Coordinates of C-alpha atoms in Angstrom, one line a residue:
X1 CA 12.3 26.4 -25.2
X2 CA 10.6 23.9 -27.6
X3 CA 6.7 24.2 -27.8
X4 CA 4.7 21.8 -29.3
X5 CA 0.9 22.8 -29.4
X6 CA -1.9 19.9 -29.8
X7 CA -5.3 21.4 -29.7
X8 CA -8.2 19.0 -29.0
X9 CA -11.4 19.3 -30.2
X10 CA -14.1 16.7 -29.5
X11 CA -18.0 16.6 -29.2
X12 CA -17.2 15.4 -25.4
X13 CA -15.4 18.3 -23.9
X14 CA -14.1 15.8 -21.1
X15 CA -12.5 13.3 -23.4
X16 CA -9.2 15.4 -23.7
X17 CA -9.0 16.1 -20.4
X18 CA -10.3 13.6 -18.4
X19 CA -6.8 12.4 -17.6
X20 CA -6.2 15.7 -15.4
X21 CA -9.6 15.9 -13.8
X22 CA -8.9 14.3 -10.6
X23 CA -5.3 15.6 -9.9
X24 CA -6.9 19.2 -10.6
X25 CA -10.1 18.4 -8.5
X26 CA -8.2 17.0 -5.7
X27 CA -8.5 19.5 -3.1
X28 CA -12.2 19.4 -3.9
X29 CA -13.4 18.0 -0.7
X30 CA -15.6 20.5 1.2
X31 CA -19.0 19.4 -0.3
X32 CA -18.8 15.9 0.5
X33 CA -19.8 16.1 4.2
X34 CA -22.6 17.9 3.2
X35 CA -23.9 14.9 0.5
X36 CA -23.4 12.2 3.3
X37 CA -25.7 14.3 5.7
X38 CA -28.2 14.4 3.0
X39 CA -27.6 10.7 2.1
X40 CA -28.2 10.3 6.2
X41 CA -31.4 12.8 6.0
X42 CA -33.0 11.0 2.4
X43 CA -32.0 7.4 2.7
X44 CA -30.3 5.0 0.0
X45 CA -29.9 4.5 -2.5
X46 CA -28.3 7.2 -4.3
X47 CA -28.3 8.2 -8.2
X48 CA -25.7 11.3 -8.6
X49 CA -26.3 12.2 -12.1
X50 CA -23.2 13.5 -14.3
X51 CA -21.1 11.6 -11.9
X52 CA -17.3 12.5 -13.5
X53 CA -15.0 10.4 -12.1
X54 CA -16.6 9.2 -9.0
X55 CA -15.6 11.8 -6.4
X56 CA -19.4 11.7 -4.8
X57 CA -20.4 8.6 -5.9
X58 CA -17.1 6.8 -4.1
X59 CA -17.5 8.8 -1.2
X60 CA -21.1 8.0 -0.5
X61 CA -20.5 4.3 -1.4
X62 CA -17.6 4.4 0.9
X63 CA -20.1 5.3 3.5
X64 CA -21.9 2.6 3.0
X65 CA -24.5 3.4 0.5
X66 CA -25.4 1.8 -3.4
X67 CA -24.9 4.6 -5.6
X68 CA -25.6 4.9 -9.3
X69 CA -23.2 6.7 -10.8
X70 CA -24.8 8.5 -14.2
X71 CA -22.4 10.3 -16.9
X72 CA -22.3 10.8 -20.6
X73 CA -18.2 10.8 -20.9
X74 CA -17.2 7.6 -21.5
X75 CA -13.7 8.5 -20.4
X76 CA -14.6 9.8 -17.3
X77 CA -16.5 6.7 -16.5
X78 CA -13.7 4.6 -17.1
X79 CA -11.7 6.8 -14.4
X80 CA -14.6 6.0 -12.2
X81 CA -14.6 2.5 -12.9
X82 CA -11.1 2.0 -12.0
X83 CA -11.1 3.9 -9.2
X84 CA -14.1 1.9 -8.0
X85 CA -12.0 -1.8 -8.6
X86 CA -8.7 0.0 -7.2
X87 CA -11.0 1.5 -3.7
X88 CA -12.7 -1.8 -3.5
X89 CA -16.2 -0.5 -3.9
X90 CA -17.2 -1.8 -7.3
X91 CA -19.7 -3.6 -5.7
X92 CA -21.5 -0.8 -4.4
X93 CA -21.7 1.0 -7.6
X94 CA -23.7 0.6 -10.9
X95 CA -22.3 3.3 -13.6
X96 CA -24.1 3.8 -16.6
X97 CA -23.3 6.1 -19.4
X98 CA -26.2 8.1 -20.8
X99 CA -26.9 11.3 -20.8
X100 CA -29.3 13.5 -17.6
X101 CA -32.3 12.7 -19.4
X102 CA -32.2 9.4 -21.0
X103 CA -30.9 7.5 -18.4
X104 CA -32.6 3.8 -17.8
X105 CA -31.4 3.0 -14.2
X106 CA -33.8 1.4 -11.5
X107 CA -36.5 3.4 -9.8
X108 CA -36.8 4.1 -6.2
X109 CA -33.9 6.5 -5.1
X110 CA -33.5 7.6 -1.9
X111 CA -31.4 11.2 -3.0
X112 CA -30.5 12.4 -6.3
X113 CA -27.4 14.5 -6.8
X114 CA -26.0 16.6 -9.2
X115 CA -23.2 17.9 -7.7
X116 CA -19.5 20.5 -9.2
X117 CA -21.7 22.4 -11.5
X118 CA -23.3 19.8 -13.4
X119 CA -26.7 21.2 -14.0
X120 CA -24.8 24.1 -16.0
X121 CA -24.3 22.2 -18.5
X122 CA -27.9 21.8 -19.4
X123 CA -27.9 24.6 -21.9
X124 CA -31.4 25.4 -22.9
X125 CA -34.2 25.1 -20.3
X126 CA -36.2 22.4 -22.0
X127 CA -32.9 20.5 -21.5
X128 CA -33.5 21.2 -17.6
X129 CA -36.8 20.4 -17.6
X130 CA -36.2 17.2 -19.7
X131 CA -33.8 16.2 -16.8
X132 CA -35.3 17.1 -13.5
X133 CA -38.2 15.2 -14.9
X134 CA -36.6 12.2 -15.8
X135 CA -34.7 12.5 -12.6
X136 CA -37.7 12.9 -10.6
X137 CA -39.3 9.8 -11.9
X138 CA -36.5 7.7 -10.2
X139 CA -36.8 9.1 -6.8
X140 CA -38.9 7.4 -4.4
X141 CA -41.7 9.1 -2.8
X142 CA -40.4 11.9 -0.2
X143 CA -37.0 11.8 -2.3
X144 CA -34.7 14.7 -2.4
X145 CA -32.8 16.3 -4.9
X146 CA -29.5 18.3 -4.2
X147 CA -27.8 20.3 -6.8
X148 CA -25.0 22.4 -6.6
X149 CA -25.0 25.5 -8.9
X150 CA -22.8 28.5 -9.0
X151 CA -23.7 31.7 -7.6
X152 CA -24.9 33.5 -11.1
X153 CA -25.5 36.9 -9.0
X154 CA -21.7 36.9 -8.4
X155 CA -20.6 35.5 -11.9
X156 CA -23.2 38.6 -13.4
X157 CA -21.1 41.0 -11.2
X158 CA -17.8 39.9 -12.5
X159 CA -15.8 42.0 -15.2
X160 CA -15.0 39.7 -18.2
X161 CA -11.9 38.5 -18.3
X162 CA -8.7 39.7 -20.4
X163 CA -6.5 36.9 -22.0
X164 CA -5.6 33.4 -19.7
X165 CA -6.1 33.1 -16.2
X166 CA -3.9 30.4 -14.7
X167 CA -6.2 28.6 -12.5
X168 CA -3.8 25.8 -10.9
X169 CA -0.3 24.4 -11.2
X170 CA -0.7 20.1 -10.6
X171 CA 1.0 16.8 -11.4
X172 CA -0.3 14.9 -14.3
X173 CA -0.9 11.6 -12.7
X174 CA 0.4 9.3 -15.7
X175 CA 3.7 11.3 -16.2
X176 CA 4.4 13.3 -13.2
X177 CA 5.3 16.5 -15.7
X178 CA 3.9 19.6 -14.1
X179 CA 0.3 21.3 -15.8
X180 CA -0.3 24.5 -15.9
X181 CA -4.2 24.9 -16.1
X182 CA -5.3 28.1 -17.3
X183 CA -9.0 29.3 -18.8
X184 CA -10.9 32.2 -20.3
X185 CA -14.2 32.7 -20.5
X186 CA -16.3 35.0 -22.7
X187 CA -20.4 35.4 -20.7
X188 CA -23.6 36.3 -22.3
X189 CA -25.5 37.9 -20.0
X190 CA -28.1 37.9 -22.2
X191 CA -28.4 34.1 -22.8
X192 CA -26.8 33.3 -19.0
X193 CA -24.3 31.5 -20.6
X194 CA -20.1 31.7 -20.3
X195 CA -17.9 29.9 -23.0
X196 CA -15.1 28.5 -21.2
X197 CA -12.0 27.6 -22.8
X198 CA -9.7 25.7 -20.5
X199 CA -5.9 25.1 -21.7
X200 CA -3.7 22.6 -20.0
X201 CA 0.3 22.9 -20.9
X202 CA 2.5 20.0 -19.9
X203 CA 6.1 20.9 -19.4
X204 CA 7.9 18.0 -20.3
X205 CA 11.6 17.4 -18.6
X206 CA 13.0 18.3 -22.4
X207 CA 11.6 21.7 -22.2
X208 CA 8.6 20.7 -24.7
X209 CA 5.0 22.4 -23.6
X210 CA 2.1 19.8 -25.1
X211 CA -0.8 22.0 -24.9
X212 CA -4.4 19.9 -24.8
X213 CA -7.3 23.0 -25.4
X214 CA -10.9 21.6 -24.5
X215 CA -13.7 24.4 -24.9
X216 CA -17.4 23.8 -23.2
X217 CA -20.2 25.7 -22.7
X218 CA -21.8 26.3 -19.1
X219 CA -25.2 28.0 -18.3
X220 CA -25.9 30.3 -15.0
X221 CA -29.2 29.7 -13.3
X222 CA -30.0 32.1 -10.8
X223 CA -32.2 30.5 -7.7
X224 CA -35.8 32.2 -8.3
X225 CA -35.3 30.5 -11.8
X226 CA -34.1 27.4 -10.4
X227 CA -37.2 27.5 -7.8
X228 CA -39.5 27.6 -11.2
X229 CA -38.1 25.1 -12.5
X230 CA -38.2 22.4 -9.7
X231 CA -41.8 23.3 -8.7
X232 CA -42.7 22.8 -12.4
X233 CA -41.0 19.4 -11.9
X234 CA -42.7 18.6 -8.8
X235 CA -40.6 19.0 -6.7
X236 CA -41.1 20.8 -3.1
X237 CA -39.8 22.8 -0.6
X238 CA -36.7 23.8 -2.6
X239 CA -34.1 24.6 0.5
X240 CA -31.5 26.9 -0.8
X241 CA -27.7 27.6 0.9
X242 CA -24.5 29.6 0.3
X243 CA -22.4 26.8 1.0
X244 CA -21.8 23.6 2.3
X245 CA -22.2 24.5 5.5
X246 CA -26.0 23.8 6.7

């Protein structure tokens, strides 16, 4: 069999990949009843900061609510766009590309949500802090804040992994070739960060692999640390759950 290998590099780890993200995230459904209860419990309107491709932001305006979708990928934003026009709900939506700390959208949130991970890839805690803050300013008073981190306890516990992982087998939505989605990931438990490298091969019907490599760097926050850090904020009451089950 044929291989041809393309490996992408690019300051915006989402640009090469940004094409898959929604066929590969599409059984990703579980939290969304949880961000419409906390839409219900916090009022409209909603800012979801590091929005993707509009998988929360389109659900909650779905719902009913004006959402500001926030993300720095410019790619990913256009997926969000269209998807927006194509579900109707452009309306409901004001996107804005900028980064979790430099944003310039209205005051007077309801519920801000960083949903999938997002915070991780604040990499350095002054970069938290930069972003809770500025995230905080745009809440209304009594706003909430939900944010979705991975458990760090578990990560911590987990040997490192030897060589690929295959992660998923999906359509690529442009094509309909089949992608084979694998990672490995090398974590510093002294820093609390993991170096992800995802790899994406696309078996053409020819037999040809196109392989599309996008590394990115995540950081673990463990919930004491993320209790510091939202007090210091001023935030209150930090509520913290297992799942998306509450």
């Amino acid at each position: 069999m044929n291989s041809v290998r393309s490996h992408t590099l690019s300051s915006d780890p989402y640009e090469p990949i940004a094409r898959y993200y929604d066929a590969e995230n599409a059984e990703k459904v579980t939290d969304l009843p949880t961000y419409t209860l906390l839409a219900e419990r916090f009022g409209g309107p909603v800012l979801e900061v590091g929005c993707g491709t509009g998988r929360v932001a389109l659900h909650l305006a779905a719902q009913g609510y004006d959402v500001t979708g926030v993300e720095p990928s410019e790619p990913m934003l256009a997926k969000a766009r269209e998807e927006a026009e194509e579900r109707g709900l452009a309306e409901r939506v004001t996107w804005e590309q900028a980064a979790a700390d430099d944003f310039a959208a209205a005051d007077g949130h309801g519920l801000a949500i960083m949903a999938y991970a997002t915070f991780g890839h604040l990499l350095e805690q002054a970069d938290q802090i930069a972003a809770l803050r500025h995230i905080a300013r745009h809440l209304r008073p009594g706003g909430g804040i939900a944010i979705d981190i991975p458990n760090a306890i578990h990560a911590f516990r987990t040997d490192d992994a030897a060589g690929l992982s295959i992660e998923r087998i999906f359509d690529d939505p442009e094509t309909g070739e089949s992608v084979i989605q694998q990672s490995y990931s090398e974590l510093d438990r002294v820093e609390q960060t993991v170096e992800i490298t995802w790899v994406y091969d696309r078996v053409a019907e020819d037999g040809v692999v196109r392989r599309t490599v996008a590394p990115m760097a995540m950081r673990f926050t463990f919930a004491p640390e993320m209790a510091l850090l939202l007090e210091r904020c001023g935030f209150e009451a930090m509520e913290t759950y297992g799942n998306f089950s509450f």
